[in-house]
XYZ file of N, CA and C in Angstrom:
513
model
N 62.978 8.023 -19.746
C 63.022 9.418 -19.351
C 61.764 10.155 -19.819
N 61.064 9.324 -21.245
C 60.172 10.419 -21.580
C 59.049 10.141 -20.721
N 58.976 9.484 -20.112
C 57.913 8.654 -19.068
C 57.908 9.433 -18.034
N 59.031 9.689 -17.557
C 59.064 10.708 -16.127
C 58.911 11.946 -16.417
N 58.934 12.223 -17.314
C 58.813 13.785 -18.071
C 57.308 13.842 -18.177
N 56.401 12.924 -19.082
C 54.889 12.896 -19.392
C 54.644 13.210 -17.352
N 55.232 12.265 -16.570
C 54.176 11.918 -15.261
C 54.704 13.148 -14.648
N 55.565 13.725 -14.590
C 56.021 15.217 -13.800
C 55.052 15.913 -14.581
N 54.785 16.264 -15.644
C 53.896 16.867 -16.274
C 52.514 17.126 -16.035
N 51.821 15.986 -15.731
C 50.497 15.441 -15.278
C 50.638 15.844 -13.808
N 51.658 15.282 -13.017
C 51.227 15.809 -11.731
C 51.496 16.864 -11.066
N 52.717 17.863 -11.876
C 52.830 19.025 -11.762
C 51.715 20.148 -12.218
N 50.858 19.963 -13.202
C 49.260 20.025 -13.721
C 48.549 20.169 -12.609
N 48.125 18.878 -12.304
C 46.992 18.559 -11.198
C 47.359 19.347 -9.871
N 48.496 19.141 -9.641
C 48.705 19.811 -8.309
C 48.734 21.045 -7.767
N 49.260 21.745 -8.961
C 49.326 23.630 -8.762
C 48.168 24.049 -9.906
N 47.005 23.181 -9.983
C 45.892 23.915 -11.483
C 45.306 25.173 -10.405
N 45.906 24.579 -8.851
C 44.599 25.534 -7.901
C 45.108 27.169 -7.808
N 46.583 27.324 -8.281
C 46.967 28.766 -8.101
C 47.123 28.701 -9.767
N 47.056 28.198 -10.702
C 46.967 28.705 -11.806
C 45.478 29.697 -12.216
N 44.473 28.817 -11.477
C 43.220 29.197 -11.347
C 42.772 30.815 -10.658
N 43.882 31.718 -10.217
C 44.357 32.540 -9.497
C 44.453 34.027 -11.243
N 45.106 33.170 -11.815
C 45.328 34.122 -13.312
C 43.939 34.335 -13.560
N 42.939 33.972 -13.221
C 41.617 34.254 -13.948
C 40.922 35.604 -13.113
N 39.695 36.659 -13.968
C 39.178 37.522 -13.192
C 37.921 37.527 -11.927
N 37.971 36.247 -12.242
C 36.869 36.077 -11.006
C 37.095 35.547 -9.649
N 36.748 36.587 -8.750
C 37.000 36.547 -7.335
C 36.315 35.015 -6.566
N 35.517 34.348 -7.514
C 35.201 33.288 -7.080
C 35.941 32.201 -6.953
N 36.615 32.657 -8.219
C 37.744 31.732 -8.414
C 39.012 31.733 -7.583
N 39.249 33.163 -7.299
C 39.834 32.836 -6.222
C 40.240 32.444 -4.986
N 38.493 32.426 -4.550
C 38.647 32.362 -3.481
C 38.657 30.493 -3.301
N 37.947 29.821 -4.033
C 38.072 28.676 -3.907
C 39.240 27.911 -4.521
N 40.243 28.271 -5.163
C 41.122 28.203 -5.443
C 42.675 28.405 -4.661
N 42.596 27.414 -3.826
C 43.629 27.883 -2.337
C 45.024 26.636 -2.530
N 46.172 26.935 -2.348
C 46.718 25.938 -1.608
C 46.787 25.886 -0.264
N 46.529 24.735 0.216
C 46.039 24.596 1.633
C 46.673 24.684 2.408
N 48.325 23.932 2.395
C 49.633 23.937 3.303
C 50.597 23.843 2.236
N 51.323 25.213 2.626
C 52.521 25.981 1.621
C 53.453 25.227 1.873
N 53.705 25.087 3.224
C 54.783 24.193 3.587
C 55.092 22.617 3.016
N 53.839 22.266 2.532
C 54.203 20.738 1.910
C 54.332 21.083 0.412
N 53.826 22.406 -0.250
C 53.852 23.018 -1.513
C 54.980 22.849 -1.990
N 55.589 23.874 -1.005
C 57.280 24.068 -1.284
C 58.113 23.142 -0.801
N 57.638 22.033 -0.323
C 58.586 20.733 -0.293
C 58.739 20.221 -1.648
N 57.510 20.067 -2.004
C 57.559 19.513 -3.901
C 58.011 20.164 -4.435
N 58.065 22.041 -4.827
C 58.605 22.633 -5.316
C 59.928 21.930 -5.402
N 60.297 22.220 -4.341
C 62.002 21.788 -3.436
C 62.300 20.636 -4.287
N 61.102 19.812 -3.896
C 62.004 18.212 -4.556
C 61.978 18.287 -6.072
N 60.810 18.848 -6.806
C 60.922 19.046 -8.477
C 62.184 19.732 -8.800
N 62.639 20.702 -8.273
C 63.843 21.940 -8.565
C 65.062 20.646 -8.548
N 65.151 19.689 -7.287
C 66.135 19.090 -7.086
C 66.563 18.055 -8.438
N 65.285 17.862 -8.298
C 65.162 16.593 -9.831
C 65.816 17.131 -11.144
N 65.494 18.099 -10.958
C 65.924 19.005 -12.525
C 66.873 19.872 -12.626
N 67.598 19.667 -11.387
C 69.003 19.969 -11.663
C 70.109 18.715 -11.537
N 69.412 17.760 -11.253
C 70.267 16.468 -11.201
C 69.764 15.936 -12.738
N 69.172 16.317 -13.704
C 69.258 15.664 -14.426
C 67.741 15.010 -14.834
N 66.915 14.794 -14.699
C 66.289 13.603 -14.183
C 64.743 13.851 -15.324
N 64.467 15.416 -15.327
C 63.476 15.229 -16.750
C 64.418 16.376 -17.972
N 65.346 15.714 -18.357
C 66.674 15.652 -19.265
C 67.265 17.250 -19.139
N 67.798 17.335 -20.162
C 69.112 18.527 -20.026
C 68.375 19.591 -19.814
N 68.871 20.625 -18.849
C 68.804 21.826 -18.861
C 69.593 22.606 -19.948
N 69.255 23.539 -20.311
C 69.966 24.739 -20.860
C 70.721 25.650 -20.389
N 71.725 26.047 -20.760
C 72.904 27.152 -19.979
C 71.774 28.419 -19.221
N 72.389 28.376 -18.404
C 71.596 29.103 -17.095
C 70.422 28.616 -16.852
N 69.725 27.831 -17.128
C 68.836 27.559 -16.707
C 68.368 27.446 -14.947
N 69.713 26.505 -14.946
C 69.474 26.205 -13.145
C 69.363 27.620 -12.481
N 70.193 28.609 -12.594
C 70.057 29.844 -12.078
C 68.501 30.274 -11.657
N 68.098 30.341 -13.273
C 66.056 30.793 -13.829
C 65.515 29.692 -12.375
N 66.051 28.234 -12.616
C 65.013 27.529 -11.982
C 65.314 27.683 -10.417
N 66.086 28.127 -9.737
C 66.470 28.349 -8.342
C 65.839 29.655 -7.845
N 66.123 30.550 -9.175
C 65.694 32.190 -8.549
C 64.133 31.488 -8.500
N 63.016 31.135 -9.169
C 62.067 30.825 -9.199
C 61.485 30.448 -7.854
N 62.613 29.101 -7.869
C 62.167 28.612 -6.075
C 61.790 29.474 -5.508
N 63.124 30.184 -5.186
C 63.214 31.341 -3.861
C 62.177 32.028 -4.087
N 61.464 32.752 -5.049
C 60.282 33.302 -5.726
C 59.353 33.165 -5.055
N 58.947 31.605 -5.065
C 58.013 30.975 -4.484
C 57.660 30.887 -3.001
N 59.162 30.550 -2.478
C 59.044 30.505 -1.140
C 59.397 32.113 -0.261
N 59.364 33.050 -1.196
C 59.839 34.318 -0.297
C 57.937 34.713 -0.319
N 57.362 34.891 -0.858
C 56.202 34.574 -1.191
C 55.278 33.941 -0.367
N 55.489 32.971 -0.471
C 54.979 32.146 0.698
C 55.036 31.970 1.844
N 56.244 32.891 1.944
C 56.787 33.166 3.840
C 56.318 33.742 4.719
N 55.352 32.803 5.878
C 54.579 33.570 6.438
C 53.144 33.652 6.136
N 53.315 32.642 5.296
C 51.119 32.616 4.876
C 51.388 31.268 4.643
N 50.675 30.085 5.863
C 50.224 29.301 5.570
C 49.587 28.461 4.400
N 48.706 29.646 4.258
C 47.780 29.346 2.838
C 47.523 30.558 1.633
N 47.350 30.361 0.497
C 47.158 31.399 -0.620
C 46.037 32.331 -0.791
N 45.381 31.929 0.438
C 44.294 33.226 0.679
C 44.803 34.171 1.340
N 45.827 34.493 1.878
C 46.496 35.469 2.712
C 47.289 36.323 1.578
N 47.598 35.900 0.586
C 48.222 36.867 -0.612
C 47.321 37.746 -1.098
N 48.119 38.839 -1.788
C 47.363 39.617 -2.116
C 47.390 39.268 -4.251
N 46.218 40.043 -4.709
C 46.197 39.695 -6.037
C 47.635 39.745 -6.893
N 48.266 41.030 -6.540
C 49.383 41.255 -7.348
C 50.440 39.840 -7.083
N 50.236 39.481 -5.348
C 51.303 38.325 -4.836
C 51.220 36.537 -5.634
N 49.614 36.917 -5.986
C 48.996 35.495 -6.420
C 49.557 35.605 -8.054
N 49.392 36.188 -8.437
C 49.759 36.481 -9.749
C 51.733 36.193 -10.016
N 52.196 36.900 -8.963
C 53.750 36.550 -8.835
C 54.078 35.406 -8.910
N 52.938 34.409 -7.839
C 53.161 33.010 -7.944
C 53.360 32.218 -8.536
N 51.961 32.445 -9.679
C 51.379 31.294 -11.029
C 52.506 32.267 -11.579
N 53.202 32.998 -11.863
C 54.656 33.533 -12.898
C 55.679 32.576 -12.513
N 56.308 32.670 -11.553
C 56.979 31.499 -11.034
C 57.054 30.120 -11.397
N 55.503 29.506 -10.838
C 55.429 28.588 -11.571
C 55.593 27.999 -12.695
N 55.288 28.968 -13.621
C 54.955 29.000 -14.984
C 56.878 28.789 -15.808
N 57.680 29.641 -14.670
C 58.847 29.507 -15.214
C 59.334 28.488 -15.000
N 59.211 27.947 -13.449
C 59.435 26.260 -13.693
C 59.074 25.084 -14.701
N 57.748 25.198 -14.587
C 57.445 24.545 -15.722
C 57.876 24.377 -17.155
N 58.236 25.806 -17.493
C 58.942 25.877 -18.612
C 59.842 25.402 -18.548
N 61.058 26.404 -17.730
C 62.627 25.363 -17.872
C 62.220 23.649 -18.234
N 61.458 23.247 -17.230
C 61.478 21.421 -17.044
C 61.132 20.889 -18.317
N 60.202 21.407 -19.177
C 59.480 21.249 -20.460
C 60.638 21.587 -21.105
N 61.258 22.228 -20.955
C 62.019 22.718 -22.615
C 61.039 24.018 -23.250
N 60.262 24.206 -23.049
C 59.654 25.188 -23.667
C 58.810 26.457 -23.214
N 60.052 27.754 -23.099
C 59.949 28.941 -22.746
C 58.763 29.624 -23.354
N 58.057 29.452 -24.726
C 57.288 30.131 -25.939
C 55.635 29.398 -24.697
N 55.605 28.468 -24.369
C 54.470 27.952 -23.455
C 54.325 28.372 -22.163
N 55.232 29.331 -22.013
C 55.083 29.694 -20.381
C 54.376 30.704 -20.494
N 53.311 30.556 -19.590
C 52.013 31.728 -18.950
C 52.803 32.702 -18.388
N 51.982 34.759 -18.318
C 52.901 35.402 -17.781
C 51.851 36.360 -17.400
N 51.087 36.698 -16.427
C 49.885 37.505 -15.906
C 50.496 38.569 -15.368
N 49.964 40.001 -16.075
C 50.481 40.974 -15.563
C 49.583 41.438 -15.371
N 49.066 42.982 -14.225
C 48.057 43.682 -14.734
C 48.520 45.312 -15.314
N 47.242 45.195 -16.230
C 47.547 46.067 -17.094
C 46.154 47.121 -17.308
N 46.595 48.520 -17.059
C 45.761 49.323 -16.777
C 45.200 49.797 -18.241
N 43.691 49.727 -19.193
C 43.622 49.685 -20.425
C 43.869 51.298 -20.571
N 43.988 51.633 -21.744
C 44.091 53.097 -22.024
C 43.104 53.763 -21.841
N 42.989 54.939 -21.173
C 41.947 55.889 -20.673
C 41.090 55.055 -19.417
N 41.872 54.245 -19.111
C 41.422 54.274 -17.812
C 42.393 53.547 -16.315
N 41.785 54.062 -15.145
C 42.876 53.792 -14.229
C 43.177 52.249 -13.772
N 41.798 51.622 -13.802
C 41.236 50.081 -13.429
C 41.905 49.287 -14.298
N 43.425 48.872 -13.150
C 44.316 47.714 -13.982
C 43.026 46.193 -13.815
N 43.469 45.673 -15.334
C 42.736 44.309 -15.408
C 43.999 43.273 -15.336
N 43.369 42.066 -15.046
C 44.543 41.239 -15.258
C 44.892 40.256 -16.453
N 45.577 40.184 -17.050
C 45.800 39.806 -17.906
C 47.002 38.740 -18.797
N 46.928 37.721 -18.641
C 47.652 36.145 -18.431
C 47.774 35.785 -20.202
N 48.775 35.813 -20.929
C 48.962 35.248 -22.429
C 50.354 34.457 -22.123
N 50.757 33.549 -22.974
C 51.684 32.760 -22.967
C 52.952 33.646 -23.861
N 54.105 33.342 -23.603
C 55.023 33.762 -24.227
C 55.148 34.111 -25.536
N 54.548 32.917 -26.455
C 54.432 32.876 -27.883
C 52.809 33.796 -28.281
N 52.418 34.016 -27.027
C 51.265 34.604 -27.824
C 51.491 36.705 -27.460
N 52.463 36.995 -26.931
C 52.633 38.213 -26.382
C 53.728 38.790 -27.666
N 54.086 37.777 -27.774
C 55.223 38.032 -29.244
C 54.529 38.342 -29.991
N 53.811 37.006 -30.733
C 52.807 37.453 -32.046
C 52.256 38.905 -31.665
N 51.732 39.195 -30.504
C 50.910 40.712 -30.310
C 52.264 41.484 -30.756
N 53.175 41.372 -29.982
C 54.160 42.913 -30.751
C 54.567 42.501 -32.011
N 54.718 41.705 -32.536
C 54.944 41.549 -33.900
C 53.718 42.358 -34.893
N 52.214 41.695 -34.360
C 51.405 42.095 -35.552
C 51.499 44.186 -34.764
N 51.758 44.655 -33.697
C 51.649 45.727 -33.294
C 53.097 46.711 -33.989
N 53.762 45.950 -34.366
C 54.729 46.794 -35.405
C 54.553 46.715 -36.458
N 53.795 45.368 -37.086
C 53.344 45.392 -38.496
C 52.317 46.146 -38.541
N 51.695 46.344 -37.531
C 50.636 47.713 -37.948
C 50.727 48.798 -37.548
N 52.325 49.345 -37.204
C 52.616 50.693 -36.902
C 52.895 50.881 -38.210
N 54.200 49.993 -39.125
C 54.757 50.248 -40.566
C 53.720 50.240 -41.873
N 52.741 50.162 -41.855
C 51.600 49.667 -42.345
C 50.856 51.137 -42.450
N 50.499 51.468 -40.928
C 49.740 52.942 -40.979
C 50.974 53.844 -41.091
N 52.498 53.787 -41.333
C 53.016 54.896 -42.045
C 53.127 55.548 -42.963
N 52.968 53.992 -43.658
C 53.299 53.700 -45.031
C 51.844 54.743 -45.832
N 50.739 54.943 -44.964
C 49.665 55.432 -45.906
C 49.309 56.912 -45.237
N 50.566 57.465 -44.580
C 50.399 58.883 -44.212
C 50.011 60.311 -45.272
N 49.228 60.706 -45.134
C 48.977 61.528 -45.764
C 49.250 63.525 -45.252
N 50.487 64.215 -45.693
C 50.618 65.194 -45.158
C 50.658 66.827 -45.799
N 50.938 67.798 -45.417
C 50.194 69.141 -45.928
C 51.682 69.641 -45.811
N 51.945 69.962 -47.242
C 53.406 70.678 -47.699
C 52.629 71.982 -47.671
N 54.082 71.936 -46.694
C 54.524 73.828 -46.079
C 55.724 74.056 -46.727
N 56.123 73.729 -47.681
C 57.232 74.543 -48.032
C 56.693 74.917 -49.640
N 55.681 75.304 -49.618
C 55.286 75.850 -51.043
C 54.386 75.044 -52.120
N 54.592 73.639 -51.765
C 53.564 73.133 -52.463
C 52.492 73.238 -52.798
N 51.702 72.444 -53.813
C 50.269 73.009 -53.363
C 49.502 71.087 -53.210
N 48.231 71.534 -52.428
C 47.560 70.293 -52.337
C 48.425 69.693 -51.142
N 47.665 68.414 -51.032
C 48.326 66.965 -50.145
C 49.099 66.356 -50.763
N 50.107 65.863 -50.227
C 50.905 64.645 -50.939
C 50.716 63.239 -49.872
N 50.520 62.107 -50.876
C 50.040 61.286 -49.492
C 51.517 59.925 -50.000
N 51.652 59.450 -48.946
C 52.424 58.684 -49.394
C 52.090 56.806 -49.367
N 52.254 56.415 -50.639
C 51.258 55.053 -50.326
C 52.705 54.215 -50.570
């Protein structure tokens, strides 16, 4: 089993690296970065989904099959109607490699490795960028982003109005 797991791995890799290549900011990249015929895409999709609910690269997890079906449909509502992945639009290409990314996970066992490209407009300005971190790495960001909200409270320094005199700062 761990054999069919390594080779689904490898050729689930090789085969969709061309819309993973889609998460990146360069239009070059996208453009040469195509799947060619959706229709044989989402046959494999089809047949990987089938495999992994029969069992075949080992246990799923409770609901999982649900995650890995809505995904399909994901894929192929998506794909409905565009031959090829140059007909999507950025936000649609981005939906895709998400999708993917959730398949992959379920099949792996490991949700913390799944890629998740959103775009995200930086502060003070309107120009969303796009922006692709893995599960385990979006965590660590809100983690260290609350350890450094409690951190800069902790060293507030404020101006007593009720008669005091001076600052009181609190460390």
């Amino acid at each position: 089993m761990n054999i069919r797991l390594l080779s689904f791995i490898a050729a689930f890799s090789l085969a969709f690296a061309a819309v993973a290549a889609f998460a990146s900011n360069s239009e070059d990249d996208l453009q040469s970065s195509v799947i060619a015929d959706s229709t044989e895409y989402l046959t494999g999709i089809q047949r990987t989904v089938e495999l992994a609910l029969r069992g075949e690269y080992g246990r799923l997890r409770r609901g999982a099959d649900r995650r890995l079906l809505s995904a399909r449909d994901r894929i192929a509502g998506l794909l409905k109607g565009h031959p090829t992945t140059t007909e999507l639009g950025p936000k649609d290409r981005i939906d895709l490699v998400n999708a993917e990314e959730v398949i992959k996970a379920i099949i792996k066992n490991d949700d913390k490795d799944r890629l998740v490209c959103k775009y995200e407009a930086a502060t003070g300005s309107r120009m969303a960028t796009k922006e692709c971190l893995t599960v385990a790495e979006r965590e660590a960001r809100a983690k260290r982003a609350r350890r450094n909200t409690i951190e800069a409270r902790q060293h507030v320094c404020y101006v007593s109005v009720t008669g005091g005199e001076g600052q009181t700062c609190i460390k």
